[in-house]
Coordinates of C-alpha atoms in Angstrom, one line a residue:
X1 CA 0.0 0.0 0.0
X2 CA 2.6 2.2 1.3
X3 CA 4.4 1.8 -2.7
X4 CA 1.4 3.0 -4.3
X5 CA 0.9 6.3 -2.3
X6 CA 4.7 7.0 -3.3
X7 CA 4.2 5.8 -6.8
X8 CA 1.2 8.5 -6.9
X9 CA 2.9 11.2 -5.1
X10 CA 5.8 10.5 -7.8
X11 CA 3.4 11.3 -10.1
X12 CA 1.8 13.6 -9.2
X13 CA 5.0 15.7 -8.6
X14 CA 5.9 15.2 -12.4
X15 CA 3.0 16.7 -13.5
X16 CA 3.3 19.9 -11.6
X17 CA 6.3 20.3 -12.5
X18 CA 5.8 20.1 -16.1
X19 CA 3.1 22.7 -15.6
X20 CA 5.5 25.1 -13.8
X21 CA 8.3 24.4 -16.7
X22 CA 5.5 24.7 -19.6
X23 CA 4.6 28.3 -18.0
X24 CA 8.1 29.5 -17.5
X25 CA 8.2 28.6 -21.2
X26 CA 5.2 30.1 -22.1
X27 CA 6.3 34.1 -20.0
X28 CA 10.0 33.7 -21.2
X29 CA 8.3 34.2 -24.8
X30 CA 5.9 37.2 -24.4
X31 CA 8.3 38.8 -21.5
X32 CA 12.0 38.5 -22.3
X33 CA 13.4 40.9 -24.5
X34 CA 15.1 39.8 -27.9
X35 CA 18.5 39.2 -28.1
X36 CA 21.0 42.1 -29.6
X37 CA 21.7 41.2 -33.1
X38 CA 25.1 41.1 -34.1
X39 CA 24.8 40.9 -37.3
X40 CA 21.8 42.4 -40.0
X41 CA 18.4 40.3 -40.5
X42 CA 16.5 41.1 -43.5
X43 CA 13.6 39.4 -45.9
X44 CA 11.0 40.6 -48.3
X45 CA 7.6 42.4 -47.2
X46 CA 6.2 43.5 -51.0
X47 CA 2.5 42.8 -51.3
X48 CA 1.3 41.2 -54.3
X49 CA 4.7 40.5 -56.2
X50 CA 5.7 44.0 -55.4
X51 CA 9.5 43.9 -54.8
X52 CA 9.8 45.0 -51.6
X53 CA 12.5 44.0 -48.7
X54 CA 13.4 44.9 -45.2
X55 CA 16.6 45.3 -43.1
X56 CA 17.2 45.2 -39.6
X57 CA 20.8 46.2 -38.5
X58 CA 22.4 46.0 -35.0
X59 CA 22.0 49.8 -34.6
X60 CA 18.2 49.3 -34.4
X61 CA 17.2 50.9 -37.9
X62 CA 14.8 49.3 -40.2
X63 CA 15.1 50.3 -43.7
X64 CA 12.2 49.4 -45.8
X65 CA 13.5 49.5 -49.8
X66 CA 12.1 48.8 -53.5
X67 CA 9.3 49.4 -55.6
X68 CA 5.8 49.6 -54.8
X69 CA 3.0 48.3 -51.6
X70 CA 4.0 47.0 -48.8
X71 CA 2.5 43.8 -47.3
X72 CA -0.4 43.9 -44.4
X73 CA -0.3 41.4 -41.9
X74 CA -2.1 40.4 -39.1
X75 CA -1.2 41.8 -35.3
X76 CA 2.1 40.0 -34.9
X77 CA 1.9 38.5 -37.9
X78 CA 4.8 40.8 -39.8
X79 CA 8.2 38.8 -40.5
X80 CA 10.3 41.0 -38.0
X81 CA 8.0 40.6 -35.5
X82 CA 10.4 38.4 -33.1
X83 CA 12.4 41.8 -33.5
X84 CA 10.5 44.2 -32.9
X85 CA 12.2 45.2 -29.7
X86 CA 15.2 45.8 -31.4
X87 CA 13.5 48.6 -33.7
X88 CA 14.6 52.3 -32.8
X89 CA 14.5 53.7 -36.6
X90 CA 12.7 53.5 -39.0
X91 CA 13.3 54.9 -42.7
X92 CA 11.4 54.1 -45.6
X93 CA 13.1 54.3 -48.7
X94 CA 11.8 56.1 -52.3
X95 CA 9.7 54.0 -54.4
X96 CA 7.8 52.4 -51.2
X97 CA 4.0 53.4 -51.7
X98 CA 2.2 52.2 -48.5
X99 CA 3.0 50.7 -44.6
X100 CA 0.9 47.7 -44.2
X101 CA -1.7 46.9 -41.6
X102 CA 0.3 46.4 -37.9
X103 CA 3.4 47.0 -39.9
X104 CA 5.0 48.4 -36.9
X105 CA 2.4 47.7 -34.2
X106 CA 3.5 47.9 -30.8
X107 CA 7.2 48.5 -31.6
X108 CA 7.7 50.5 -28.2
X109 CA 10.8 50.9 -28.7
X110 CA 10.6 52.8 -31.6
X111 CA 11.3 56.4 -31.1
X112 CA 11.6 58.0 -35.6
X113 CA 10.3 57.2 -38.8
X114 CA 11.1 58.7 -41.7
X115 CA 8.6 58.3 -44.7
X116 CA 9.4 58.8 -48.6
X117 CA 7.7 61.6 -51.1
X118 CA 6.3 58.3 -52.8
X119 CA 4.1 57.3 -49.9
X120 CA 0.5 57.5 -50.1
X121 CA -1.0 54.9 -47.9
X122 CA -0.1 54.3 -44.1
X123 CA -2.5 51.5 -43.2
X124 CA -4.6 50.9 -40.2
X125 CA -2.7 50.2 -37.0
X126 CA 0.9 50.6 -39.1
X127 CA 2.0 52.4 -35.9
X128 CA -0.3 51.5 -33.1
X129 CA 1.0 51.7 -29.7
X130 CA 4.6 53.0 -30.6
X131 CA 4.8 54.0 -26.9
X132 CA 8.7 55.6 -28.0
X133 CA 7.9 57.0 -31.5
X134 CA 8.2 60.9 -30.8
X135 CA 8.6 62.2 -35.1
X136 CA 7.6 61.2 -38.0
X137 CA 6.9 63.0 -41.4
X138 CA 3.4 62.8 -43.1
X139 CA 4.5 63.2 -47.0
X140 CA 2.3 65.5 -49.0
X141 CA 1.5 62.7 -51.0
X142 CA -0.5 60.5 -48.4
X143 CA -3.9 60.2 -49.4
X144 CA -4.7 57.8 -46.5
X145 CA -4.0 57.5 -43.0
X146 CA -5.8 54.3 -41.4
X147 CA -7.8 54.1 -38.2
X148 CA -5.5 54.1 -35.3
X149 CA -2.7 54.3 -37.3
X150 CA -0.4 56.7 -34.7
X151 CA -2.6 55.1 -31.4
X152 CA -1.2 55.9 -28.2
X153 CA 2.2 57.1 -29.5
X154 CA 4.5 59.7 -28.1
X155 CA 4.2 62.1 -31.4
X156 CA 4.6 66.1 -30.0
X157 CA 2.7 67.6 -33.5
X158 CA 1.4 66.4 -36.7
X159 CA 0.8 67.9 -39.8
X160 CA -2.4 66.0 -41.7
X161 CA -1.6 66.8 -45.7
X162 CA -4.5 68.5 -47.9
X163 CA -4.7 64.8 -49.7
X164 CA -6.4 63.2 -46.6
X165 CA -9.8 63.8 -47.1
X166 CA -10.8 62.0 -43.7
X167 CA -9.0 62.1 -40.9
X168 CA -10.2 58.2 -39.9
X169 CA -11.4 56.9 -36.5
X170 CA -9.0 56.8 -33.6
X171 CA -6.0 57.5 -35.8
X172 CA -4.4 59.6 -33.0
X173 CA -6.1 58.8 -30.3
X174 CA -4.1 58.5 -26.7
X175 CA -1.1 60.3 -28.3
X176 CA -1.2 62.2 -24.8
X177 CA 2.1 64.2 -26.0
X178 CA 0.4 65.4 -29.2
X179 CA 0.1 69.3 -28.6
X180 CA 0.6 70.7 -32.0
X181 CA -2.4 69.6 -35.1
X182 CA -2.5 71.2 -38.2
X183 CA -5.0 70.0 -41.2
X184 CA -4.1 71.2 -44.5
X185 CA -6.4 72.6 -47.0
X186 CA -8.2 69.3 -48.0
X187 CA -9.7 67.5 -45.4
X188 CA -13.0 67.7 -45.0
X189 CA -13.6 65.4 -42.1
X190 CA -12.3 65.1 -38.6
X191 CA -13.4 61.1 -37.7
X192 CA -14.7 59.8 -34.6
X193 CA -12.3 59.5 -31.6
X194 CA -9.4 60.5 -34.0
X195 CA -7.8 62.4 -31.2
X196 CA -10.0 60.9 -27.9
X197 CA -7.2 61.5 -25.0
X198 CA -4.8 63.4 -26.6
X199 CA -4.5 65.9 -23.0
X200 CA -1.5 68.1 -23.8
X201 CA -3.1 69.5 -27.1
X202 CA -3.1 73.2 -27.3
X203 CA -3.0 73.9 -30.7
X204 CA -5.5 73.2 -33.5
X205 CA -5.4 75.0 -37.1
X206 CA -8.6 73.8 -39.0
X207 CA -8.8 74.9 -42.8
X208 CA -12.0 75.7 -44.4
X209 CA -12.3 72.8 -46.2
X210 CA -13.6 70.9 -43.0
X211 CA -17.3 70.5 -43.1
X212 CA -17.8 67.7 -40.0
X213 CA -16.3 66.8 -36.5
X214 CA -17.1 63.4 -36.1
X215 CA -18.1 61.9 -32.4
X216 CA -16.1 62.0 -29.5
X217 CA -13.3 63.3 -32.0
X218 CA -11.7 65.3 -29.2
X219 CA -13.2 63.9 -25.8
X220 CA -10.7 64.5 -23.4
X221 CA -8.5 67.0 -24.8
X222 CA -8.5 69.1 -21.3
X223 CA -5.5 71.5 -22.4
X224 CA -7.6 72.6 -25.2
X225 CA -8.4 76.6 -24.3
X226 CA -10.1 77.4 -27.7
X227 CA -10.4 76.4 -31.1
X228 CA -11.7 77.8 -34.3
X229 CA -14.0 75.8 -36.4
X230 CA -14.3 77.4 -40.4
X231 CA -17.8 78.0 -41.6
X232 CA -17.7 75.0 -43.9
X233 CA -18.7 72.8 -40.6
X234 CA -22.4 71.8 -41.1
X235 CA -22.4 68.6 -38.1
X236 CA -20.6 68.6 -34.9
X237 CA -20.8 65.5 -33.4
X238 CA -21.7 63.2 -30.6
X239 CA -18.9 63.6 -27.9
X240 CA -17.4 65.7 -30.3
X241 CA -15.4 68.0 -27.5
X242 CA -16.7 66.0 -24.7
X243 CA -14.2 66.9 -21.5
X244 CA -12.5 69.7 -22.7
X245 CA -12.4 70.7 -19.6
X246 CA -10.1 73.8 -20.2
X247 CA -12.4 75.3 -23.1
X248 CA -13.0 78.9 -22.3
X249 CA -14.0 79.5 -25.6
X250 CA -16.3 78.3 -28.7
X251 CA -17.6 79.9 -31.8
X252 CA -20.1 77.4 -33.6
X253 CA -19.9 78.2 -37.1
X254 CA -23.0 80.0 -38.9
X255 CA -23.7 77.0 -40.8
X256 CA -23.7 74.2 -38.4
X257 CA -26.9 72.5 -38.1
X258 CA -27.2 70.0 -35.8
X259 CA -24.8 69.7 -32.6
X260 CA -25.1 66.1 -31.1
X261 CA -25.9 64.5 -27.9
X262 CA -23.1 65.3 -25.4
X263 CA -20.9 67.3 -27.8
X264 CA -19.5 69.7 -25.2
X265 CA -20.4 67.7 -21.9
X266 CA -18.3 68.5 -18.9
X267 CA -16.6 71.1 -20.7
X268 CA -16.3 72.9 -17.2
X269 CA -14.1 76.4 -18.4
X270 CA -17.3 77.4 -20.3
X271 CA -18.6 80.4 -19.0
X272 CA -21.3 81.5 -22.4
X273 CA -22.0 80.1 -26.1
X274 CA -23.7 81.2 -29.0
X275 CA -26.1 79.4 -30.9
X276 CA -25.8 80.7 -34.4
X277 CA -29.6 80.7 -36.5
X278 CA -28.9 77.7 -38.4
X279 CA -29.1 75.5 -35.4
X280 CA -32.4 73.2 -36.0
X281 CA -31.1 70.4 -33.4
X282 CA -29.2 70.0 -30.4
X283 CA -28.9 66.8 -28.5
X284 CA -29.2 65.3 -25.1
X285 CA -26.5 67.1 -22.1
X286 CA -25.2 68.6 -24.9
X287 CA -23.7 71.4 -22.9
X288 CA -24.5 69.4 -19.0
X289 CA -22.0 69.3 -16.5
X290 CA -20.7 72.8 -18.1
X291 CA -20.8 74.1 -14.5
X292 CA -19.7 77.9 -15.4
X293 CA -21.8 78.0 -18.3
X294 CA -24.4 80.9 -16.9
X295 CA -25.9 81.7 -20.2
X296 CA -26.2 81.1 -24.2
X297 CA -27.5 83.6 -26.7
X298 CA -29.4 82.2 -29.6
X299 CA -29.4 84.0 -32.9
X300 CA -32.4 82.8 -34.1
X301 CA -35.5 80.6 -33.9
X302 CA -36.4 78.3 -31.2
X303 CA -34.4 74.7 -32.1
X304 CA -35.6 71.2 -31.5
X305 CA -33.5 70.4 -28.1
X306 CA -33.1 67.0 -26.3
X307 CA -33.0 66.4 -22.5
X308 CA -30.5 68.4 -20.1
X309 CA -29.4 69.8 -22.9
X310 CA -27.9 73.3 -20.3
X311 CA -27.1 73.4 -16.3
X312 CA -30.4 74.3 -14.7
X313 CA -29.9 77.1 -13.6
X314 CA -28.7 78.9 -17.3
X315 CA -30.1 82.1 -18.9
X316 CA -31.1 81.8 -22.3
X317 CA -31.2 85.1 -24.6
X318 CA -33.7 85.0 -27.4
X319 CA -34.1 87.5 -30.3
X320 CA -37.1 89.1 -29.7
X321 CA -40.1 88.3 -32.5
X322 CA -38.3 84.9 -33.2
X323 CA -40.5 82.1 -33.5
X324 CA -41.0 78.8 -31.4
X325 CA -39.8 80.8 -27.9
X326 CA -41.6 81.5 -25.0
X327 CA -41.3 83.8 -22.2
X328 CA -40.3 84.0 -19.3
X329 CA -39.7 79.9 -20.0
X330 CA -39.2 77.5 -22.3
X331 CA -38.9 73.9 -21.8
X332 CA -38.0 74.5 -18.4
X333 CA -35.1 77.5 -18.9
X334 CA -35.3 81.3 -17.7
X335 CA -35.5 83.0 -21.3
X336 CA -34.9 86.7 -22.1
X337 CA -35.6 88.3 -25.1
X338 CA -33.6 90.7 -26.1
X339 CA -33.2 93.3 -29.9
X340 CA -30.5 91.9 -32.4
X341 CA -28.1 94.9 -33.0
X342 CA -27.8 96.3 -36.7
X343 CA -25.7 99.0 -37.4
X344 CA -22.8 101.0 -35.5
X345 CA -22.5 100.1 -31.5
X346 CA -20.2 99.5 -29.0
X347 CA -19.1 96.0 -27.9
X348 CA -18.3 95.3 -24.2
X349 CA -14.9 96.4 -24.3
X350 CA -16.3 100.0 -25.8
X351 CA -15.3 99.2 -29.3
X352 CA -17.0 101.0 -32.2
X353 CA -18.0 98.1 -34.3
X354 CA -20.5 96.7 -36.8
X355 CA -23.0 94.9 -36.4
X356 CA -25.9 92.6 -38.8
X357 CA -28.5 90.6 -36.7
X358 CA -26.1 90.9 -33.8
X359 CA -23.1 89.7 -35.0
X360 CA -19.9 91.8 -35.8
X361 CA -18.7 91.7 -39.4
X362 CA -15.1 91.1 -39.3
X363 CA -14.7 90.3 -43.1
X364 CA -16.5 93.9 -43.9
X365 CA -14.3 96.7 -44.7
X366 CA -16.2 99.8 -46.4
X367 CA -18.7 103.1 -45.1
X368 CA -21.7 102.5 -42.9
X369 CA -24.2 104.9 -42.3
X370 CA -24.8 106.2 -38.3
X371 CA -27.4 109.0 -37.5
X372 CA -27.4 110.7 -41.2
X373 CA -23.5 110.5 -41.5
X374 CA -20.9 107.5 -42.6
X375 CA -17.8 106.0 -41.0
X376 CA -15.4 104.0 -41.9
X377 CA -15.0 100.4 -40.9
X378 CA -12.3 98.5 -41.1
X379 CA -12.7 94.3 -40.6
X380 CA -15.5 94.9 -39.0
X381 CA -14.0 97.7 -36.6
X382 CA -15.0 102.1 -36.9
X383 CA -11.3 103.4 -38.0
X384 CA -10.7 106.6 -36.4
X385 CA -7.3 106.9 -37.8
X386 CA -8.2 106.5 -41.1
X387 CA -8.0 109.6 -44.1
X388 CA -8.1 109.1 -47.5
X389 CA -10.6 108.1 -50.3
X390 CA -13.0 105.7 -50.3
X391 CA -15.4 103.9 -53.4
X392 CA -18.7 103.1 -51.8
X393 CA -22.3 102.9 -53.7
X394 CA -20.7 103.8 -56.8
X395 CA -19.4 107.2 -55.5
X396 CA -15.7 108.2 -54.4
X397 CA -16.0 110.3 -50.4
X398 CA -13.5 111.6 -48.7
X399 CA -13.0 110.2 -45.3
X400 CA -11.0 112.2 -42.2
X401 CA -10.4 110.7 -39.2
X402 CA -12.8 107.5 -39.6

């Protein structure tokens, strides 16, 4: 009896430790780093007969060379994948016309890429979770940058070329270094989450060839103070500033239409908005949790709003004779009505300006008429310092002194 409980506790041993040497296997793989090469690796990486190769050399730099597309693979799937810790550089060569799908995904150690003037596709995921890559180049001749393509990297400013028409979903998202964005004449859409937790951004330049901001595009960006959207913008989105919590602020555009559920929730640095006359929709909490907000002018009718749209306790400013308001409520909000300003009148700071349906005209530059006499404006501003002729209503006047 007393052989087969030490036969079984024999056994019983064996297996466990098996177990214990099949994990140790099992972490060594995922967790130890790859050896130093000593010498260069290399192998091909063209897709569809296109004759493209890679090297690796023991300096860390990858140089991607030949003619044509790249391969995609799957995640981990890419020949160099057992090396991708050893990646620090990475230049792709003329002639090279796309990164594939998780070319470089999760390459952490990666810290520079350099990209060729032939370029014109960098794939979903190509760079996803580069958690060292702090530059790259975006060549002028990239027409397509994939969804999460830059994910979670340590990038400090991108420029997105004119080519790119859409900025695509998540494609910089959790780049929490990003502080710098500029958008070249081009792109017309901003995609959903393409920049969801990027917190150190500061600086946005939008062209006017944007016309949407898709959701949750910028949720999270707290060191955003303001941004300027260009009239083109017909839709901001669900989420679309969501947690901008250091907003202070926000023109929307005269042509936006519809501002969606959420779209500038928690934005806490708000103190007042306006709500240009175009606006026929605005969603649920658009503007809750905005705890300074105390009070949004509208510039024209009543729109169609969803629940919690404003804090409570919010004054809403109508124009007076627009339609769909009521006083001294609506839908649960104090409301004032107050005159739209057309003409010459001073703004808070005292400023001589001009105004149409209350709202100053900074592209106008010309005479405007003022209890029976004219004065010049100047982008939108009365010019006192200005003398000289001006052409107005098909007439030449002499101005002096504004």
């Amino acid at each position: 009896m007393m052989k087969k409980y030490v036969s079984l506790l024999l056994s019983l041993c064996c297996i466990f430790a098996l177990s214990v040497t099949a994990l140790a296997v099992e972490t060594a793989d995922s967790d130890t780093p790859p050896l130093a090469l000593t010498e260069p690796v290399s192998g091909t990486c063209g897709a569809n007969g296109s004759d493209v190769t890679w090297t690796l050399t023991a300096d860390g730099t990858m140089t991607i060379s030949g003619t044509g597309e790249m391969a995609s693979y799957a995640r981990a799937g890419a020949p160099w994948n057992s090396q991708r810790g050893n990646i620090r550089k990475v230049v792709v060569n003329e002639g090279v016309t796309s990164i594939g799908t998780f070319a470089f995904c999760e390459c952490t150690a990666l810290e520079s890429i350099t990209l060729p003037n032939s370029l014109t596709i960098i794939a979903d995921r190509a760079f996803d979770s580069c958690t060292s890559l702090t530059s790259t180049n975006i060549p002028d001749g990239v027409t397509y940058i994939g969804s999460r393509a830059f994910y979670n990297t340590k990038l400090t400013s991108v420029t997105v070329p004119g080519g790119v028409t859409h900025v695509n979903e998540e494609s910089f998202a959790h780049s929490t270094s990003l502080q710098s964005i500029i958008f070249e004449d081009g792109v017309t859409s901003i995609g959903n989450s393409a920049f969801w937790g990027c917190t150190s951004l500061t600086d946005i330049c939008i062209p006017d060839s944007v016309e949407t901001i898709g959701d949750g595009a910028f949720v999270g960006c707290s060191a955003l103070t303001d941004i300027s959207l260009p009239d083109g913008v017909t839709t901001i989105g669900y989420r679309a500033f969501e947690l901008c919590t250091g907003l202070t602020i926000f023109v929307i555009p005269d042509n936006v239409t519809s501002v969606g559920a959420r779209a500038f929730y928690g934005c806490s640095a708000l103190t007042n908005v306006t709500i240009p006359a175009s606006v026929a929709s605005i969603g649920n909490t658009a503007f809750s949790e905005c705890s300074n907000l105390t009070s949004v002018f509208f510039c024209g009718n009543a729109p169609e709003i969803g629940e919690n749209v404003f804090p409570t306790s919010v004054i809403l400013y109508c124009p007076e004779n627009a339609s769909g308001w009521t006083t001294p409520t609506w839908n649960g909000y104090t409301v004032y009505p107050y005159t739209l300003l057309n003409g010459l009148y001073t703004d808070e700071n005292g400023v001589w300006c001009y105004f149409v349906d209350g709202m100053i005209q900074y592209d106008y530059t010309g005479l405007v008429e003022h209890n029976g006499k004219y004065f010049y404006v100047e982008n939108g501003v009365l010019n006192w310092d200005f003398t000289g002729l001006v052409y107005f209503n098909s007439t030449f006047f002499y101005v002096r002194n504004g």
